[in-house]
């Protein structure tokens, strides 16, 4: 005892360790009423046995791969792990598995193959199962359990890891209150009993064994996960071993620990070094049975590792309160060692030991907290380069508004003159010099610096070209501004209430993105905007039907003459006439042709009917964060007692979808649509969501693969028919009616696909989407003669609102990944990603395609209408995304950066990809017009 041995790793405390990770195991599944009912053995061990129970708090994002990283490394993963969760790369950070393998421990793993991807060549034996095939509840767990009896009898392993996925899959498909949850928990309880009994029977006099039961994350009230609600971040953490004393009193509320604490605790338990980047604390009760000297040694090792990590990440680490506390505790520890070595066994030694232990624990807590805040290291150089490119593109789009919305819909970036200018080459040289300086002086890893020099130079050239293009566009605008206006009448554009609302709504929404509460409850912003839009439309309809009628007879002749003169002069200026006709002057001429008789009253009632529809949709799905827990009509419908009501609603909804869509389809497509919708109901009946009137409740539930594939055949058939008509109109003959029919059939096929992927209680969302589109087309857009830009923005607003009507939010937890496995009997990455993305963004996507159908079918519009729509749609998506990227960069140290701002950024990124696809489709459909303009 005379030589310090603090640098040596202490011997292991346990002989064999079994980790049972039950995916999506919420804390109330063990410690709540469900635990008492369905997990009796586990409950008995927790309340009366030799165990320690805790509630482990997971940090968002609460998806599997980042949580496994946190459990095994003790570090806090980045949010990009949500994306790479689909295809996990090998984990290169220092971790418990690598340390165990290096120390010669033999590790066996069965379960989620994410572990095999993260830790390749680390296991002496493994059997991975696919984690993303969420409609599999039983086989995915049976594939793990089938190895148990054989492995538990063997002695040739030190660490056994089991990862069960069935509970998570049940949550995704049917939610936490599903009748399938109880039997699954009972199955898990029997497995835990088998493992515990086997470990107890194998123990000898040397070292005890340890069973660890945990979850990687919980699940929300809808059964999903990824966000930061209490149900998603709180998971049980049980340590069961004969080394612990039996509990004398019944278990009170379990203490809260961090999920990252498990890595440090298991490292000490297995006699391994604590992972280098771990921010976790040792869970002291697990080593509470050891002597005071050993306990102090364990917490000192943990404190030394955390203080070293702090030194690596913080220049002024000596001023950190956690580091100061650790040094004080270390000094006290030294005094305690002196007393101990002197053979002092009095109560003073014991009290001083407890005091030192308390000091260490406070230091560990402060150090861990400090490191958790500093652990996010941002690659600022790469972020700034990306932000500059995005802002340059946005400025170019804004500068191109006058030309892009002219009659010829010209959108050209003046890149050719700048490419040969001196300024371009000077900027390239300057940016390359900055790149060299930054990359050679950067201490941390930089993504942009790791690119090849050819790629980096290409990016610098792009930035320089865009900047020169911006300067060239500004110069042209200033030059045109100096020239005297040849058309004063056309240039004095009268702003209508719609224009003011669109501008104010766009600016207001963009500004709201700087506040976390507005992002959490963004659906409220869109609901408010479309409600206000309906009221303004109502005012416009009243003005056109009543106020302007009296003036029409007196002024129609003079107004028409004035308007004709504007049209003649505007031909020289390339002004979009529908935009001019949007003014009160233009609308006066159209009122004489306005709808008459009963149509007039239906037109006046349309905004109010839309408001009623939107109000009904709001009560269908509670979304956001603050009120997401409140019961809604969707929850009522999906409960098992109301299956007959849900079946009736689904059947009525599918009938209404058919009547609303079939009106412009060919006879073949109508038949295909009818059979497809029947297949949708059959699929939902097969998987047990709804029932046929003659079907008994006791019928076996299947995966519905045959029924879903039956629908896919009709979806592909309808889309193929529409595509054939589009190609015919583009290549063979420029027939607008053929093109319009083709577009509508493509749209109908997408509606059928959405009906298949939507859960049954969400089918009314699709019905109201089609109903609102139909009514607005017939009774608002055509009579009021709005221009293409205004109609595009209205489509965009309603698309955003329907994104939230579906039950989506800006949290990862609301993504319904079960939609990605409809009709699949195994996990196939590309179809699963496509189907999940389509189901999530069905609202915005269907409104965008409807916009193309509408603008293409309006013969009276000028030929540039589709081009105007494409440009406005791209601009409306670009403004919030570009500004939000700047805001997120500025708020990167915000308290809610990972739980609120990052998930929103992920949603925006995917939405940009979908918008790009939509704009490409718009451009393809507008090719004929561009050729005509050039000719």
PDB file of N, CA, C and O in Angstrom, residues 557-621:
ATOM      1  N   UNK A 557     -67.506  50.131 -70.143  1.00  0.00           N
ATOM      2  CA  UNK A 557     -66.930  50.534 -71.420  1.00  0.00           C
ATOM      3  C   UNK A 557     -65.607  51.279 -71.222  1.00  0.00           C
ATOM      4  O   UNK A 557     -64.594  50.945 -71.825  1.00  0.00           O
ATOM      5  N   UNK A 558     -65.638  52.317 -70.340  1.00  0.00           N
ATOM      6  CA  UNK A 558     -64.417  53.113 -70.124  1.00  0.00           C
ATOM      7  C   UNK A 558     -63.305  52.282 -69.490  1.00  0.00           C
ATOM      8  O   UNK A 558     -62.135  52.411 -69.851  1.00  0.00           O
ATOM      9  N   UNK A 559     -63.681  51.401 -68.577  1.00  0.00           N
ATOM     10  CA  UNK A 559     -62.685  50.547 -67.919  1.00  0.00           C
ATOM     11  C   UNK A 559     -62.026  49.620 -68.929  1.00  0.00           C
ATOM     12  O   UNK A 559     -60.808  49.444 -68.938  1.00  0.00           O
ATOM     13  N   UNK A 560     -62.871  49.060 -69.819  1.00  0.00           N
ATOM     14  CA  UNK A 560     -62.336  48.126 -70.814  1.00  0.00           C
ATOM     15  C   UNK A 560     -61.352  48.839 -71.740  1.00  0.00           C
ATOM     16  O   UNK A 560     -60.312  48.309 -72.099  1.00  0.00           O
ATOM     17  N   UNK A 561     -61.723  50.116 -72.116  1.00  0.00           N
ATOM     18  CA  UNK A 561     -60.820  50.871 -72.976  1.00  0.00           C
ATOM     19  C   UNK A 561     -59.475  51.117 -72.270  1.00  0.00           C
ATOM     20  O   UNK A 561     -58.414  50.952 -72.856  1.00  0.00           O
ATOM     21  N   UNK A 562     -59.549  51.538 -71.007  1.00  0.00           N
ATOM     22  CA  UNK A 562     -58.308  51.780 -70.243  1.00  0.00           C
ATOM     23  C   UNK A 562     -57.466  50.516 -70.137  1.00  0.00           C
ATOM     24  O   UNK A 562     -56.253  50.546 -70.305  1.00  0.00           O
ATOM     25  N   UNK A 563     -58.159  49.429 -69.882  1.00  0.00           N
ATOM     26  CA  UNK A 563     -57.442  48.161 -69.671  1.00  0.00           C
ATOM     27  C   UNK A 563     -56.792  47.676 -70.960  1.00  0.00           C
ATOM     28  O   UNK A 563     -55.688  47.153 -70.962  1.00  0.00           O
ATOM     29  N   UNK A 564     -57.496  47.907 -72.094  1.00  0.00           N
ATOM     30  CA  UNK A 564     -56.925  47.532 -73.397  1.00  0.00           C
ATOM     31  C   UNK A 564     -55.665  48.345 -73.688  1.00  0.00           C
ATOM     32  O   UNK A 564     -54.690  47.830 -74.241  1.00  0.00           O
ATOM     33  N   UNK A 565     -55.710  49.655 -73.311  1.00  0.00           N
ATOM     34  CA  UNK A 565     -54.524  50.490 -73.538  1.00  0.00           C
ATOM     35  C   UNK A 565     -53.350  50.002 -72.688  1.00  0.00           C
ATOM     36  O   UNK A 565     -52.206  50.018 -73.124  1.00  0.00           O
ATOM     37  N   UNK A 566     -53.656  49.564 -71.485  1.00  0.00           N
ATOM     38  CA  UNK A 566     -52.600  49.006 -70.614  1.00  0.00           C
ATOM     39  C   UNK A 566     -52.011  47.757 -71.257  1.00  0.00           C
ATOM     40  O   UNK A 566     -50.797  47.572 -71.294  1.00  0.00           O
ATOM     41  N   UNK A 567     -52.898  46.896 -71.801  1.00  0.00           N
ATOM     42  CA  UNK A 567     -52.432  45.648 -72.405  1.00  0.00           C
ATOM     43  C   UNK A 567     -51.515  45.927 -73.591  1.00  0.00           C
ATOM     44  O   UNK A 567     -50.484  45.287 -73.751  1.00  0.00           O
ATOM     45  N   UNK A 568     -51.923  46.932 -74.436  1.00  0.00           N
ATOM     46  CA  UNK A 568     -51.102  47.250 -75.603  1.00  0.00           C
ATOM     47  C   UNK A 568     -49.718  47.742 -75.181  1.00  0.00           C
ATOM     48  O   UNK A 568     -48.696  47.323 -75.701  1.00  0.00           O
ATOM     49  N   UNK A 569     -49.711  48.678 -74.215  1.00  0.00           N
ATOM     50  CA  UNK A 569     -48.411  49.228 -73.794  1.00  0.00           C
ATOM     51  C   UNK A 569     -47.570  48.197 -73.051  1.00  0.00           C
ATOM     52  O   UNK A 569     -46.351  48.241 -73.094  1.00  0.00           O
ATOM     53  N   UNK A 570     -48.238  47.253 -72.385  1.00  0.00           N
ATOM     54  CA  UNK A 570     -47.486  46.264 -71.606  1.00  0.00           C
ATOM     55  C   UNK A 570     -46.786  45.245 -72.495  1.00  0.00           C
ATOM     56  O   UNK A 570     -45.866  44.569 -72.052  1.00  0.00           O
ATOM     57  N   UNK A 571     -47.236  45.112 -73.754  1.00  0.00           N
ATOM     58  CA  UNK A 571     -46.569  44.174 -74.652  1.00  0.00           C
ATOM     59  C   UNK A 571     -45.092  44.554 -74.813  1.00  0.00           C
ATOM     60  O   UNK A 571     -44.231  43.707 -74.973  1.00  0.00           O
ATOM     61  N   UNK A 572     -44.822  45.886 -74.790  1.00  0.00           N
ATOM     62  CA  UNK A 572     -43.433  46.335 -74.925  1.00  0.00           C
ATOM     63  C   UNK A 572     -42.629  46.014 -73.677  1.00  0.00           C
ATOM     64  O   UNK A 572     -41.453  45.718 -73.746  1.00  0.00           O
ATOM     65  N   UNK A 573     -43.304  46.089 -72.507  1.00  0.00           N
ATOM     66  CA  UNK A 573     -42.590  45.929 -71.220  1.00  0.00           C
ATOM     67  C   UNK A 573     -42.578  44.488 -70.719  1.00  0.00           C
ATOM     68  O   UNK A 573     -41.980  44.188 -69.708  1.00  0.00           O
ATOM     69  N   UNK A 574     -43.304  43.573 -71.426  1.00  0.00           N
ATOM     70  CA  UNK A 574     -43.380  42.166 -71.003  1.00  0.00           C
ATOM     71  C   UNK A 574     -43.977  42.004 -69.613  1.00  0.00           C
ATOM     72  O   UNK A 574     -43.533  41.187 -68.832  1.00  0.00           O
ATOM     73  N   UNK A 575     -44.975  42.822 -69.277  1.00  0.00           N
ATOM     74  CA  UNK A 575     -45.636  42.702 -67.964  1.00  0.00           C
ATOM     75  C   UNK A 575     -46.673  41.590 -68.034  1.00  0.00           C
ATOM     76  O   UNK A 575     -47.376  41.460 -69.034  1.00  0.00           O
ATOM     77  N   UNK A 576     -46.764  40.796 -66.986  1.00  0.00           N
ATOM     78  CA  UNK A 576     -47.728  39.694 -66.940  1.00  0.00           C
ATOM     79  C   UNK A 576     -49.126  40.262 -66.739  1.00  0.00           C
ATOM     80  O   UNK A 576     -49.428  40.830 -65.703  1.00  0.00           O
ATOM     81  N   UNK A 577     -49.984  40.157 -67.755  1.00  0.00           N
ATOM     82  CA  UNK A 577     -51.318  40.767 -67.689  1.00  0.00           C
ATOM     83  C   UNK A 577     -52.201  40.184 -66.584  1.00  0.00           C
ATOM     84  O   UNK A 577     -52.911  40.906 -65.925  1.00  0.00           O
ATOM     85  N   UNK A 578     -52.167  38.847 -66.353  1.00  0.00           N
ATOM     86  CA  UNK A 578     -52.953  38.360 -65.222  1.00  0.00           C
ATOM     87  C   UNK A 578     -52.589  39.051 -63.923  1.00  0.00           C
ATOM     88  O   UNK A 578     -53.423  39.247 -63.075  1.00  0.00           O
ATOM     89  N   UNK A 579     -51.317  39.447 -63.759  1.00  0.00           N
ATOM     90  CA  UNK A 579     -50.941  40.176 -62.538  1.00  0.00           C
ATOM     91  C   UNK A 579     -51.611  41.530 -62.510  1.00  0.00           C
ATOM     92  O   UNK A 579     -52.096  41.984 -61.482  1.00  0.00           O
ATOM     93  N   UNK A 580     -51.654  42.214 -63.678  1.00  0.00           N
ATOM     94  CA  UNK A 580     -52.312  43.516 -63.710  1.00  0.00           C
ATOM     95  C   UNK A 580     -53.802  43.373 -63.520  1.00  0.00           C
ATOM     96  O   UNK A 580     -54.446  44.203 -62.877  1.00  0.00           O
ATOM     97  N   UNK A 581     -54.380  42.307 -64.055  1.00  0.00           N
ATOM     98  CA  UNK A 581     -55.825  42.116 -63.915  1.00  0.00           C
ATOM     99  C   UNK A 581     -56.226  41.755 -62.515  1.00  0.00           C
ATOM    100  O   UNK A 581     -57.393  41.734 -62.198  1.00  0.00           O
ATOM    101  N   UNK A 582     -55.235  41.470 -61.661  1.00  0.00           N
ATOM    102  CA  UNK A 582     -55.550  41.182 -60.263  1.00  0.00           C
ATOM    103  C   UNK A 582     -55.969  42.434 -59.516  1.00  0.00           C
ATOM    104  O   UNK A 582     -56.600  42.367 -58.475  1.00  0.00           O
ATOM    105  N   UNK A 583     -55.588  43.586 -60.023  1.00  0.00           N
ATOM    106  CA  UNK A 583     -55.951  44.833 -59.356  1.00  0.00           C
ATOM    107  C   UNK A 583     -57.450  45.044 -59.432  1.00  0.00           C
ATOM    108  O   UNK A 583     -58.165  44.401 -60.186  1.00  0.00           O
ATOM    109  N   UNK A 584     -57.913  45.997 -58.633  1.00  0.00           N
ATOM    110  CA  UNK A 584     -59.359  46.267 -58.611  1.00  0.00           C
ATOM    111  C   UNK A 584     -59.838  46.700 -59.990  1.00  0.00           C
ATOM    112  O   UNK A 584     -60.950  46.393 -60.397  1.00  0.00           O
ATOM    113  N   UNK A 585     -58.982  47.426 -60.719  1.00  0.00           N
ATOM    114  CA  UNK A 585     -59.333  47.877 -62.055  1.00  0.00           C
ATOM    115  C   UNK A 585     -59.593  46.700 -62.971  1.00  0.00           C
ATOM    116  O   UNK A 585     -60.603  46.643 -63.666  1.00  0.00           O
ATOM    117  N   UNK A 586     -58.666  45.718 -62.944  1.00  0.00           N
ATOM    118  CA  UNK A 586     -58.807  44.544 -63.791  1.00  0.00           C
ATOM    119  C   UNK A 586     -59.987  43.705 -63.401  1.00  0.00           C
ATOM    120  O   UNK A 586     -60.682  43.158 -64.239  1.00  0.00           O
ATOM    121  N   UNK A 587     -60.231  43.600 -62.085  1.00  0.00           N
ATOM    122  CA  UNK A 587     -61.311  42.744 -61.615  1.00  0.00           C
ATOM    123  C   UNK A 587     -62.674  43.340 -61.934  1.00  0.00           C
ATOM    124  O   UNK A 587     -63.668  42.627 -62.010  1.00  0.00           O
ATOM    125  N   UNK A 588     -62.747  44.655 -62.113  1.00  0.00           N
ATOM    126  CA  UNK A 588     -64.016  45.279 -62.480  1.00  0.00           C
ATOM    127  C   UNK A 588     -64.490  44.762 -63.828  1.00  0.00           C
ATOM    128  O   UNK A 588     -65.681  44.564 -64.041  1.00  0.00           O
ATOM    129  N   UNK A 589     -63.548  44.535 -64.742  1.00  0.00           N
ATOM    130  CA  UNK A 589     -63.933  44.045 -66.067  1.00  0.00           C
ATOM    131  C   UNK A 589     -64.440  42.619 -66.011  1.00  0.00           C
ATOM    132  O   UNK A 589     -65.267  42.220 -66.815  1.00  0.00           O
ATOM    133  N   UNK A 590     -63.905  41.820 -65.065  1.00  0.00           N
ATOM    134  CA  UNK A 590     -64.287  40.413 -65.021  1.00  0.00           C
ATOM    135  C   UNK A 590     -65.603  40.192 -64.301  1.00  0.00           C
ATOM    136  O   UNK A 590     -66.210  39.144 -64.430  1.00  0.00           O
ATOM    137  N   UNK A 591     -66.068  41.183 -63.539  1.00  0.00           N
ATOM    138  CA  UNK A 591     -67.271  40.961 -62.729  1.00  0.00           C
ATOM    139  C   UNK A 591     -68.520  40.796 -63.586  1.00  0.00           C
ATOM    140  O   UNK A 591     -69.478  40.150 -63.175  1.00  0.00           O
ATOM    141  N   UNK A 592     -68.500  41.408 -64.807  1.00  0.00           N
ATOM    142  CA  UNK A 592     -69.674  41.257 -65.668  1.00  0.00           C
ATOM    143  C   UNK A 592     -69.827  39.821 -66.137  1.00  0.00           C
ATOM    144  O   UNK A 592     -70.913  39.376 -66.484  1.00  0.00           O
ATOM    145  N   UNK A 593     -68.701  39.083 -66.168  1.00  0.00           N
ATOM    146  CA  UNK A 593     -68.748  37.682 -66.599  1.00  0.00           C
ATOM    147  C   UNK A 593     -68.819  36.746 -65.398  1.00  0.00           C
ATOM    148  O   UNK A 593     -68.622  35.549 -65.535  1.00  0.00           O
ATOM    149  N   UNK A 594     -69.029  37.302 -64.225  1.00  0.00           N
ATOM    150  CA  UNK A 594     -68.963  36.500 -62.989  1.00  0.00           C
ATOM    151  C   UNK A 594     -70.101  35.493 -62.910  1.00  0.00           C
ATOM    152  O   UNK A 594     -71.138  35.662 -63.564  1.00  0.00           O
ATOM    153  N   UNK A 595     -69.899  34.465 -62.114  1.00  0.00           N
ATOM    154  CA  UNK A 595     -70.918  33.419 -61.982  1.00  0.00           C
ATOM    155  C   UNK A 595     -72.256  33.998 -61.550  1.00  0.00           C
ATOM    156  O   UNK A 595     -72.311  34.961 -60.804  1.00  0.00           O
ATOM    157  N   UNK A 596     -73.313  33.391 -62.031  1.00  0.00           N
ATOM    158  CA  UNK A 596     -74.658  33.885 -61.743  1.00  0.00           C
ATOM    159  C   UNK A 596     -75.491  32.796 -61.109  1.00  0.00           C
ATOM    160  O   UNK A 596     -75.137  31.630 -61.117  1.00  0.00           O
ATOM    161  N   UNK A 597     -76.646  33.201 -60.601  1.00  0.00           N
ATOM    162  CA  UNK A 597     -77.607  32.248 -60.042  1.00  0.00           C
ATOM    163  C   UNK A 597     -77.082  31.525 -58.820  1.00  0.00           C
ATOM    164  O   UNK A 597     -76.444  32.111 -57.953  1.00  0.00           O
ATOM    165  N   UNK A 598     -77.347  30.211 -58.764  1.00  0.00           N
ATOM    166  CA  UNK A 598     -76.979  29.410 -57.587  1.00  0.00           C
ATOM    167  C   UNK A 598     -75.481  29.329 -57.414  1.00  0.00           C
ATOM    168  O   UNK A 598     -74.969  29.251 -56.301  1.00  0.00           O
ATOM    169  N   UNK A 599     -74.728  29.346 -58.529  1.00  0.00           N
ATOM    170  CA  UNK A 599     -73.272  29.291 -58.450  1.00  0.00           C
ATOM    171  C   UNK A 599     -72.706  30.450 -57.643  1.00  0.00           C
ATOM    172  O   UNK A 599     -71.677  30.314 -56.961  1.00  0.00           O
ATOM    173  N   UNK A 600     -73.384  31.613 -57.749  1.00  0.00           N
ATOM    174  CA  UNK A 600     -72.904  32.782 -57.017  1.00  0.00           C
ATOM    175  C   UNK A 600     -72.935  32.531 -55.519  1.00  0.00           C
ATOM    176  O   UNK A 600     -71.975  32.839 -54.801  1.00  0.00           O
ATOM    177  N   UNK A 601     -74.027  31.931 -55.041  1.00  0.00           N
ATOM    178  CA  UNK A 601     -74.158  31.696 -53.592  1.00  0.00           C
ATOM    179  C   UNK A 601     -73.220  30.575 -53.126  1.00  0.00           C
ATOM    180  O   UNK A 601     -72.677  30.627 -52.026  1.00  0.00           O
ATOM    181  N   UNK A 602     -73.032  29.577 -53.996  1.00  0.00           N
ATOM    182  CA  UNK A 602     -72.054  28.524 -53.649  1.00  0.00           C
ATOM    183  C   UNK A 602     -70.650  29.129 -53.561  1.00  0.00           C
ATOM    184  O   UNK A 602     -69.869  28.820 -52.663  1.00  0.00           O
ATOM    185  N   UNK A 603     -70.362  30.047 -54.518  1.00  0.00           N
ATOM    186  CA  UNK A 603     -69.063  30.712 -54.518  1.00  0.00           C
ATOM    187  C   UNK A 603     -68.862  31.508 -53.231  1.00  0.00           C
ATOM    188  O   UNK A 603     -67.783  31.469 -52.621  1.00  0.00           O
ATOM    189  N   UNK A 604     -69.893  32.226 -52.797  1.00  0.00           N
ATOM    190  CA  UNK A 604     -69.796  33.005 -51.565  1.00  0.00           C
ATOM    191  C   UNK A 604     -69.642  32.115 -50.332  1.00  0.00           C
ATOM    192  O   UNK A 604     -69.015  32.505 -49.345  1.00  0.00           O
ATOM    193  N   UNK A 605     -70.243  30.924 -50.400  1.00  0.00           N
ATOM    194  CA  UNK A 605     -70.174  30.006 -49.246  1.00  0.00           C
ATOM    195  C   UNK A 605     -68.864  29.229 -49.195  1.00  0.00           C
ATOM    196  O   UNK A 605     -68.500  28.697 -48.140  1.00  0.00           O
ATOM    197  N   UNK A 606     -68.140  29.175 -50.341  1.00  0.00           N
ATOM    198  CA  UNK A 606     -66.922  28.339 -50.420  1.00  0.00           C
ATOM    199  C   UNK A 606     -65.897  28.644 -49.331  1.00  0.00           C
ATOM    200  O   UNK A 606     -65.408  27.718 -48.660  1.00  0.00           O
ATOM    201  N   UNK A 607     -65.498  29.927 -49.105  1.00  0.00           N
ATOM    202  CA  UNK A 607     -64.509  30.180 -48.037  1.00  0.00           C
ATOM    203  C   UNK A 607     -64.966  29.686 -46.664  1.00  0.00           C
ATOM    204  O   UNK A 607     -64.141  29.194 -45.875  1.00  0.00           O
ATOM    205  N   UNK A 608     -66.278  29.785 -46.389  1.00  0.00           N
ATOM    206  CA  UNK A 608     -66.796  29.346 -45.086  1.00  0.00           C
ATOM    207  C   UNK A 608     -66.800  27.825 -44.985  1.00  0.00           C
ATOM    208  O   UNK A 608     -66.516  27.263 -43.917  1.00  0.00           O
ATOM    209  N   UNK A 609     -67.086  27.153 -46.109  1.00  0.00           N
ATOM    210  CA  UNK A 609     -67.027  25.681 -46.121  1.00  0.00           C
ATOM    211  C   UNK A 609     -65.582  25.223 -45.888  1.00  0.00           C
ATOM    212  O   UNK A 609     -65.335  24.276 -45.135  1.00  0.00           O
ATOM    213  N   UNK A 610     -64.634  25.925 -46.524  1.00  0.00           N
ATOM    214  CA  UNK A 610     -63.215  25.583 -46.340  1.00  0.00           C
ATOM    215  C   UNK A 610     -62.804  25.784 -44.883  1.00  0.00           C
ATOM    216  O   UNK A 610     -62.078  24.952 -44.309  1.00  0.00           O
ATOM    217  N   UNK A 611     -63.268  26.866 -44.271  1.00  0.00           N
ATOM    218  CA  UNK A 611     -62.961  27.122 -42.854  1.00  0.00           C
ATOM    219  C   UNK A 611     -63.488  26.002 -41.961  1.00  0.00           C
ATOM    220  O   UNK A 611     -62.806  25.556 -41.025  1.00  0.00           O
ATOM    221  N   UNK A 612     -64.699  25.518 -42.278  1.00  0.00           N
ATOM    222  CA  UNK A 612     -65.294  24.416 -41.490  1.00  0.00           C
ATOM    223  C   UNK A 612     -64.456  23.148 -41.673  1.00  0.00           C
ATOM    224  O   UNK A 612     -64.172  22.428 -40.704  1.00  0.00           O
ATOM    225  N   UNK A 613     -64.061  22.874 -42.916  1.00  0.00           N
ATOM    226  CA  UNK A 613     -63.218  21.689 -43.194  1.00  0.00           C
ATOM    227  C   UNK A 613     -61.916  21.751 -42.403  1.00  0.00           C
ATOM    228  O   UNK A 613     -61.489  20.756 -41.796  1.00  0.00           O
ATOM    229  N   UNK A 614     -61.276  22.927 -42.401  1.00  0.00           N
ATOM    230  CA  UNK A 614     -60.005  23.092 -41.692  1.00  0.00           C
ATOM    231  C   UNK A 614     -60.186  22.917 -40.181  1.00  0.00           C
ATOM    232  O   UNK A 614     -59.326  22.345 -39.508  1.00  0.00           O
ATOM    233  N   UNK A 615     -61.306  23.393 -39.685  1.00  0.00           N
ATOM    234  CA  UNK A 615     -61.560  23.243 -38.242  1.00  0.00           C
ATOM    235  C   UNK A 615     -61.749  21.769 -37.865  1.00  0.00           C
ATOM    236  O   UNK A 615     -61.264  21.313 -36.822  1.00  0.00           O
ATOM    237  N   UNK A 616     -62.442  21.018 -38.730  1.00  0.00           N
ATOM    238  CA  UNK A 616     -62.628  19.576 -38.487  1.00  0.00           C
ATOM    239  C   UNK A 616     -61.290  18.846 -38.548  1.00  0.00           C
ATOM    240  O   UNK A 616     -61.017  17.961 -37.732  1.00  0.00           O
ATOM    241  N   UNK A 617     -60.439  19.241 -39.495  1.00  0.00           N
ATOM    242  CA  UNK A 617     -59.127  18.591 -39.633  1.00  0.00           C
ATOM    243  C   UNK A 617     -58.231  18.874 -38.433  1.00  0.00           C
ATOM    244  O   UNK A 617     -57.451  18.024 -38.008  1.00  0.00           O
ATOM    245  N   UNK A 618     -58.361  20.062 -37.854  1.00  0.00           N
ATOM    246  CA  UNK A 618     -57.539  20.407 -36.679  1.00  0.00           C
ATOM    247  C   UNK A 618     -57.857  19.499 -35.495  1.00  0.00           C
ATOM    248  O   UNK A 618     -56.994  19.174 -34.698  1.00  0.00           O
ATOM    249  N   UNK A 619     -59.100  19.098 -35.384  1.00  0.00           N
ATOM    250  CA  UNK A 619     -59.486  18.244 -34.246  1.00  0.00           C
ATOM    251  C   UNK A 619     -59.181  16.766 -34.507  1.00  0.00           C
ATOM    252  O   UNK A 619     -59.302  15.944 -33.608  1.00  0.00           O
ATOM    253  N   UNK A 620     -58.769  16.433 -35.747  1.00  0.00           N
ATOM    254  CA  UNK A 620     -58.479  15.031 -36.067  1.00  0.00           C
ATOM    255  C   UNK A 620     -57.136  14.589 -35.477  1.00  0.00           C
ATOM    256  O   UNK A 620     -57.033  13.512 -34.885  1.00  0.00           O
ATOM    257  N   UNK A 621     -56.115  15.433 -35.606  1.00  0.00           N
ATOM    258  CA  UNK A 621     -54.772  15.091 -35.098  1.00  0.00           C
ATOM    259  C   UNK A 621     -54.197  16.242 -34.288  1.00  0.00           C
ATOM    260  O   UNK A 621     -53.985  17.330 -34.838  1.00  0.00           O
TER     261      UNK A 621
END
